[in-house]
Tab-separated table of C-alpha atoms in Angstrom:
chain	number	residue	atom	x	y	z
A	1	MET	CA	0.000	0.000	0.000
A	2	ASN	CA	1.195	3.514	-0.808
A	3	LYS	CA	1.288	5.199	2.555
A	4	ASN	CA	0.554	8.546	0.898
A	5	ASN	CA	-2.985	7.216	0.468
A	6	PHE	CA	-3.618	7.164	4.212
A	7	ILE	CA	-4.489	10.211	6.312
A	8	ALA	CA	-4.771	10.431	10.106
A	9	GLU	CA	-5.182	13.418	12.396
A	10	ILE	CA	-6.149	14.386	15.939
A	11	LEU	CA	-7.796	17.699	16.833
A	12	ALA	CA	-8.479	18.766	20.431
A	13	SER	CA	-9.667	21.887	22.201
A	14	GLY	CA	-10.357	22.773	25.821
A	15	GLY	CA	-13.845	24.082	26.611
A	16	PRO	CA	-14.499	27.672	27.779
A	17	ARG	CA	-14.172	26.715	31.446
A	18	HIS	CA	-10.456	26.089	30.791
A	19	GLY	CA	-9.905	29.546	29.324
A	20	LYS	CA	-8.193	30.942	32.426
A	21	SER	CA	-6.862	27.687	33.795
A	22	GLU	CA	-3.465	26.063	33.432
A	23	GLU	CA	-4.867	22.533	33.570
A	24	LEU	CA	-5.171	20.325	30.509
A	25	CYS	CA	-8.614	19.515	29.206
A	26	GLU	CA	-10.193	16.182	30.146
A	27	ASP	CA	-10.168	14.861	26.571
A	28	ALA	CA	-7.134	12.821	25.531
A	29	ALA	CA	-6.236	11.105	22.249
A	30	GLY	CA	-3.267	9.357	20.698
A	31	LEU	CA	-1.981	7.709	17.504
A	32	VAL	CA	0.983	5.359	17.143
A	33	PHE	CA	2.055	4.050	13.718
A	34	PHE	CA	3.835	0.726	13.299
A	35	ASP	CA	4.815	-1.261	10.203
A	36	LYS	CA	1.465	-3.048	9.771
A	37	GLY	CA	-0.887	-0.207	10.640
A	38	VAL	CA	-1.875	2.258	13.335
A	39	ALA	CA	-3.076	2.055	16.939
A	40	PHE	CA	-5.263	4.810	18.377
A	41	TYR	CA	-7.417	5.904	21.287
A	42	LEU	CA	-9.695	8.742	22.318
A	43	ALA	CA	-10.832	9.160	25.938
A	44	ASP	CA	-12.983	11.749	27.691
A	45	GLY	CA	-12.472	12.146	31.424
A	46	THR	CA	-15.488	13.229	33.478
A	47	SER	CA	-15.243	16.970	34.056
A	48	ASP	CA	-17.438	17.120	37.178
A	49	ASN	CA	-15.381	14.650	39.231
A	50	ALA	CA	-13.020	15.967	41.882
A	51	THR	CA	-9.223	15.822	41.947
A	52	ALA	CA	-7.374	14.136	44.810
A	53	GLY	CA	-3.681	14.940	44.731
A	54	ALA	CA	-2.263	13.721	41.428
A	55	PHE	CA	-5.368	11.627	40.702
A	56	SER	CA	-8.190	12.849	38.485
A	57	SER	CA	-10.434	11.804	35.628
A	58	ARG	CA	-8.081	13.632	33.274
A	59	TYR	CA	-5.148	11.520	34.501
A	60	LEU	CA	-7.282	8.373	34.237
A	61	ALA	CA	-8.130	9.118	30.592
A	62	ASN	CA	-4.485	9.729	29.676
A	63	SER	CA	-3.242	6.702	31.625
A	64	LEU	CA	-5.715	4.288	30.059
A	65	GLY	CA	-4.746	5.495	26.582
A	66	TYR	CA	-1.057	5.200	27.373
A	67	TYR	CA	-1.227	1.595	28.579
A	68	PHE	CA	-3.472	0.570	25.692
A	69	LEU	CA	-0.968	1.904	23.139
A	70	GLU	CA	1.862	0.247	25.030
A	71	GLU	CA	0.108	-3.131	24.825
A	72	VAL	CA	-0.361	-2.759	21.063
A	73	LEU	CA	3.299	-1.857	20.599
A	74	ASN	CA	4.329	-4.741	22.804
A	75	LYS	CA	2.542	-7.128	20.433
A	76	HIS	CA	3.316	-5.565	17.055
A	77	ILE	CA	6.580	-3.609	17.139
A	78	THR	CA	9.156	-4.957	14.668
A	79	ASP	CA	12.936	-5.039	14.308
A	80	GLU	CA	12.841	-2.097	11.912
A	81	GLU	CA	11.164	0.020	14.572
A	82	LYS	CA	13.567	-0.701	17.415
A	83	THR	CA	15.539	2.227	18.785
A	84	THR	CA	18.540	2.177	21.049
A	85	ASN	CA	20.143	5.507	20.132
A	86	GLU	CA	18.044	8.277	21.612
A	87	PRO	CA	16.597	8.333	25.147
A	88	ILE	CA	12.806	8.375	25.172
A	89	LEU	CA	11.014	10.527	27.704
A	90	PHE	CA	7.447	9.237	27.818
A	91	PRO	CA	5.889	9.219	31.304
A	92	PRO	CA	4.745	7.203	33.091
A	93	PRO	CA	7.838	4.930	33.081
A	94	SER	CA	7.326	2.087	30.634
A	95	PRO	CA	8.897	-1.380	30.995
A	96	LEU	CA	8.352	-1.868	27.258
A	97	ILE	CA	10.313	1.223	26.264
A	98	LYS	CA	13.145	0.250	28.613
A	99	LYS	CA	13.224	-3.154	26.937
A	100	ILE	CA	13.359	-1.564	23.487
A	101	MET	CA	16.200	0.758	24.542
A	102	GLU	CA	18.233	-1.887	26.328
A	103	GLU	CA	17.552	-5.129	24.452
A	104	GLY	CA	15.292	-4.607	21.464
A	105	VAL	CA	12.085	-6.500	20.735
A	106	GLU	CA	11.690	-9.354	18.292
A	107	ALA	CA	9.119	-8.997	15.553
A	108	ASN	CA	5.723	-10.554	16.020
A	109	GLU	CA	4.646	-12.039	12.696
A	110	GLY	CA	1.110	-13.040	13.689
A	111	GLU	CA	-1.693	-12.660	11.191
A	112	ASN	CA	-3.690	-9.431	11.365
A	113	LYS	CA	-6.956	-11.261	11.885
A	114	THR	CA	-5.704	-13.070	14.983
A	115	ILE	CA	-5.440	-9.880	17.021
A	116	ASP	CA	-7.458	-10.103	20.205
A	117	VAL	CA	-8.143	-6.485	21.062
A	118	GLN	CA	-10.169	-7.573	24.095
A	119	THR	CA	-7.125	-9.322	25.588
A	120	LEU	CA	-4.920	-6.309	24.832
A	121	PHE	CA	-7.420	-4.020	26.532
A	122	HIS	CA	-7.696	-6.223	29.631
A	123	LYS	CA	-3.897	-6.239	29.895
A	124	SER	CA	-3.829	-2.448	29.661
A	125	LEU	CA	-6.460	-2.201	32.424
A	126	LYS	CA	-4.372	-4.498	34.613
A	127	LYS	CA	-1.257	-2.389	34.022
A	128	LEU	CA	-3.197	0.791	34.748
A	129	SER	CA	-4.588	-0.457	38.060
A	130	SER	CA	-1.194	-1.807	39.118
A	131	ALA	CA	0.606	1.452	38.298
A	132	TRP	CA	-2.029	3.627	39.959
A	133	LYS	CA	-2.095	1.520	43.124
A	134	LYS	CA	1.687	1.706	43.366
A	135	GLU	CA	1.648	5.483	42.888
A	136	PHE	CA	-1.289	5.891	45.275
A	137	ASN	CA	0.401	3.892	48.036
A	138	ALA	CA	3.582	5.923	47.580
A	139	CYS	CA	1.569	9.139	47.921
A	140	MET	CA	-0.193	7.901	51.046
A	141	GLY	CA	3.215	7.034	52.513
A	142	ASN	CA	4.247	10.668	52.158
A	143	ALA	CA	2.840	12.930	54.868
A	144	THR	CA	2.278	15.950	52.623
A	145	LYS	CA	0.824	14.085	49.642
A	146	GLY	CA	-1.240	11.792	51.845
A	147	LYS	CA	-2.798	14.776	53.623
A	148	GLU	CA	-3.572	16.366	50.266
A	149	ILE	CA	-5.515	13.274	49.193
A	150	CYS	CA	-7.348	12.991	52.528
A	151	ASP	CA	-8.269	16.686	52.499
A	152	ALA	CA	-9.703	16.285	48.998
A	153	LEU	CA	-12.034	13.576	50.345
A	154	GLU	CA	-13.515	15.833	53.031
A	155	PRO	CA	-16.481	17.122	50.970
A	156	PHE	CA	-17.428	13.585	49.958
A	157	LYS	CA	-18.884	12.032	53.077
A	158	ALA	CA	-20.506	8.684	52.309
A	159	LYS	CA	-24.258	8.607	52.837
A	160	GLU	CA	-23.943	5.824	55.374
A	161	THR	CA	-21.582	8.120	57.389
A	162	THR	CA	-19.050	5.343	57.710
A	163	GLY	CA	-16.395	7.039	55.638
A	164	PHE	CA	-15.559	9.007	52.542
A	165	TYR	CA	-15.228	8.290	48.834
A	166	THR	CA	-14.659	10.040	45.534
A	167	THR	CA	-14.579	8.718	41.993
A	168	PHE	CA	-12.843	9.361	38.684
A	169	SER	CA	-14.169	8.146	35.355
A	170	THR	CA	-13.561	8.238	31.625
A	171	THR	CA	-15.016	7.098	28.339
A	172	PHE	CA	-12.685	5.236	26.001
A	173	CYS	CA	-12.521	4.190	22.376
A	174	GLY	CA	-9.349	2.480	21.202
A	175	GLY	CA	-8.300	0.076	18.531
A	176	VAL	CA	-5.963	-1.091	15.798
A	177	LEU	CA	-6.292	-0.599	12.036
A	178	PHE	CA	-4.228	-2.852	9.754
A	179	HIS	CA	-3.273	-1.581	6.302
A	180	LYS	CA	-3.023	-4.976	4.596
A	181	ASP	CA	-6.729	-5.778	4.608
A	182	ARG	CA	-7.923	-2.510	6.151
A	183	SER	CA	-9.287	-4.457	9.109
A	184	LEU	CA	-10.347	-2.483	12.168
A	185	HIS	CA	-10.578	-3.921	15.694
A	186	LEU	CA	-11.771	-1.702	18.521
A	187	VAL	CA	-13.119	-1.537	22.059
A	188	LYS	CA	-15.487	1.149	23.273
A	189	ILE	CA	-16.727	2.390	26.635
A	190	GLY	CA	-19.145	5.290	26.877
A	191	ASP	CA	-20.944	7.736	24.616
A	192	SER	CA	-18.151	8.986	22.383
A	193	ASP	CA	-19.356	9.044	18.769
A	194	ALA	CA	-17.611	6.448	16.581
A	195	ILE	CA	-18.402	6.666	12.855
A	196	ILE	CA	-17.204	3.714	10.783
A	197	ALA	CA	-17.462	3.212	7.025
A	198	GLU	CA	-16.810	-0.159	5.402
A	199	LYS	CA	-16.529	-0.213	1.620
A	200	GLY	CA	-19.906	-0.932	0.017
A	201	LYS	CA	-21.873	-0.663	3.295
A	202	GLU	CA	-23.882	1.981	5.109
A	203	VAL	CA	-21.939	4.090	7.587
A	204	GLU	CA	-22.271	2.685	11.125
A	205	ARG	CA	-22.634	4.992	14.121
A	206	LEU	CA	-21.697	3.815	17.625
A	207	ARG	CA	-22.755	6.211	20.367
A	208	SER	CA	-25.392	4.546	22.569
A	209	HIS	CA	-23.177	2.804	25.133
A	210	ARG	CA	-23.287	5.117	28.152
A	211	GLU	CA	-21.037	3.294	30.643
A	212	ARG	CA	-17.733	4.734	31.837
A	213	TYR	CA	-14.616	3.242	33.357
A	214	PHE	CA	-14.343	4.158	37.054
A	215	ALA	CA	-11.654	4.383	39.695
A	216	ARG	CA	-12.667	5.127	43.295
A	217	ILE	CA	-10.876	6.241	46.447
A	218	ASN	CA	-12.416	4.909	49.674
A	219	ALA	CA	-11.591	6.010	53.228
A	220	ASN	CA	-12.970	4.954	56.596
A	221	ALA	CA	-14.452	7.480	59.033
A	222	ASP	CA	-11.130	8.531	60.634
A	223	LYS	CA	-9.194	8.166	57.348
A	224	THR	CA	-6.777	5.650	58.819
A	225	LYS	CA	-7.526	3.305	55.917
A	226	VAL	CA	-7.515	4.861	52.457
A	227	GLU	CA	-7.449	2.758	49.284
A	228	ILE	CA	-7.995	3.064	45.555
A	229	LEU	CA	-10.245	0.582	43.735
A	230	PHE	CA	-11.091	-0.135	40.102
A	231	GLN	CA	-14.314	-1.429	38.596
A	232	GLU	CA	-14.702	-4.224	36.091
A	233	ALA	CA	-14.781	-2.633	32.638
A	234	ASP	CA	-18.076	-2.880	30.756
A	235	PHE	CA	-17.118	-2.413	27.119
A	236	LYS	CA	-18.118	-3.300	23.588
A	237	LYS	CA	-15.679	-4.866	21.117
A	238	ARG	CA	-16.173	-4.792	17.356
A	239	SER	CA	-14.310	-5.748	14.182
A	240	TYR	CA	-14.676	-4.491	10.612
A	241	ASN	CA	-13.063	-5.217	7.241
A	242	ASN	CA	-12.153	-3.103	4.216
A	243	ILE	CA	-12.451	0.215	6.036
A	244	ASP	CA	-12.782	3.445	4.037
A	245	PHE	CA	-12.647	5.788	7.023
A	246	MET	CA	-13.280	6.059	10.745
A	247	VAL	CA	-14.037	9.080	12.929
A	248	VAL	CA	-14.166	9.142	16.730
A	249	LYS	CA	-15.213	12.296	18.565
A	250	SER	CA	-16.001	13.155	22.158
A	251	ASP	CA	-19.539	14.097	23.177
A	252	GLY	CA	-18.588	17.777	23.325
A	253	LEU	CA	-18.034	17.938	19.560
A	254	ARG	CA	-21.101	18.226	17.344
A	255	PHE	CA	-20.989	18.971	13.625
A	256	THR	CA	-23.280	21.797	12.542
A	257	HIS	CA	-24.067	19.925	9.318
A	258	ASP	CA	-23.603	16.333	10.408
A	259	GLU	CA	-24.670	14.462	7.268
A	260	LEU	CA	-22.777	16.787	4.926
A	261	THR	CA	-19.604	16.483	6.983
A	262	ILE	CA	-19.649	12.680	7.006
A	263	ASN	CA	-20.592	12.431	3.321
A	264	LEU	CA	-17.495	14.399	2.343
A	265	LEU	CA	-15.332	11.647	3.839
A	266	LYS	CA	-16.979	9.095	1.570
A	267	GLU	CA	-15.343	10.745	-1.432
A	268	THR	CA	-11.727	10.041	-2.421
A	269	SER	CA	-10.832	13.323	-4.167
A	270	ASN	CA	-8.514	15.913	-2.655
A	271	GLU	CA	-11.253	18.507	-3.107
A	272	SER	CA	-13.745	16.587	-0.967
A	273	PHE	CA	-11.195	15.911	1.751
A	274	LEU	CA	-10.193	19.584	1.884
A	275	LYS	CA	-13.860	20.588	2.148
A	276	PHE	CA	-14.210	18.181	5.080
A	277	ARG	CA	-11.099	19.602	6.705
A	278	LYS	CA	-12.345	23.168	6.179
A	279	ILE	CA	-15.668	22.344	7.843
A	280	LEU	CA	-13.735	21.374	10.971
A	281	LEU	CA	-12.504	24.979	11.207
A	282	LYS	CA	-15.950	26.520	11.702
A	283	GLY	CA	-18.501	23.768	11.218
A	284	CYS	CA	-18.859	22.731	14.868
A	285	ASP	CA	-21.434	23.809	17.452
A	286	ASN	CA	-19.737	26.407	19.653
A	287	ASN	CA	-22.683	26.511	22.057
A	288	VAL	CA	-21.464	23.291	23.685
A	289	GLY	CA	-19.208	24.315	26.582
A	290	ASP	CA	-17.473	20.958	26.896
A	291	ASP	CA	-13.977	20.022	25.743
A	292	LYS	CA	-13.836	18.805	22.160
A	293	SER	CA	-11.651	16.182	20.520
A	294	LEU	CA	-11.726	14.342	17.212
A	295	LEU	CA	-9.636	11.590	15.666
A	296	TYR	CA	-10.025	10.407	12.104
A	297	LEU	CA	-8.379	7.776	9.890
A	298	LYS	CA	-9.053	7.771	6.144
A	299	TYR	CA	-7.893	5.866	3.063
A	300	ARG	CA	-7.881	7.674	-0.267
């Protein structure tokens, strides 16, 4: 495949409430290219959840995306993509990247269709919970950071008056697209809008799944026992073949002319693509005060 025939882009913007704030918006997205294709994610952290020390919905969204991409790279990175020359600064610390820098990783020659995106996602959830618990315990072992977390719990008295709790949550859509057969494999949690076009079929829209992925901090009444817990993920997995294009956008982004915008992606001409790209400049509803993010992948 001529790689000039493939286009991918991420666009993100903080909502008006971030106008005078130094914090990053809750939306997070990422793309990583490897020899067989591209891995991606888009996550939307819950804006109305509290922050407790370093922990927040924004951090949860970024962390989940990070570990998902790491799992894909761990399975699919090849000899040609190894690097041992330049140091890589990519927090949080990654055992995979250390392995690449120090030893290199052997190519995985498995068939595209054998990818189990569900297994990859479960592994990324396990890594996320392990890393967060380790960081959380380290924070609670520090007097200053531990107090900061406990103080953040104060407004969140449990109804049963036996303690305190606060939660963080995020939506998530992540997957892998292989160039060879244009096969797409993805997992999805929440109401982000995923728009998927297979050649010769009607465009499919995935936006009805309203669950989120949650982390929760619990504390007893005198805050002598404080722990962080993670729920079982309730997600949908899907696979497609012969993809023309895919768009994923957070719930804060709404096209002013939805059908026109999507129809432009169905065309293969430069003119149609540029019209689509121009619509993204001013063709979105600015009355929505939420953060906005969009990721698209398109073959031409």
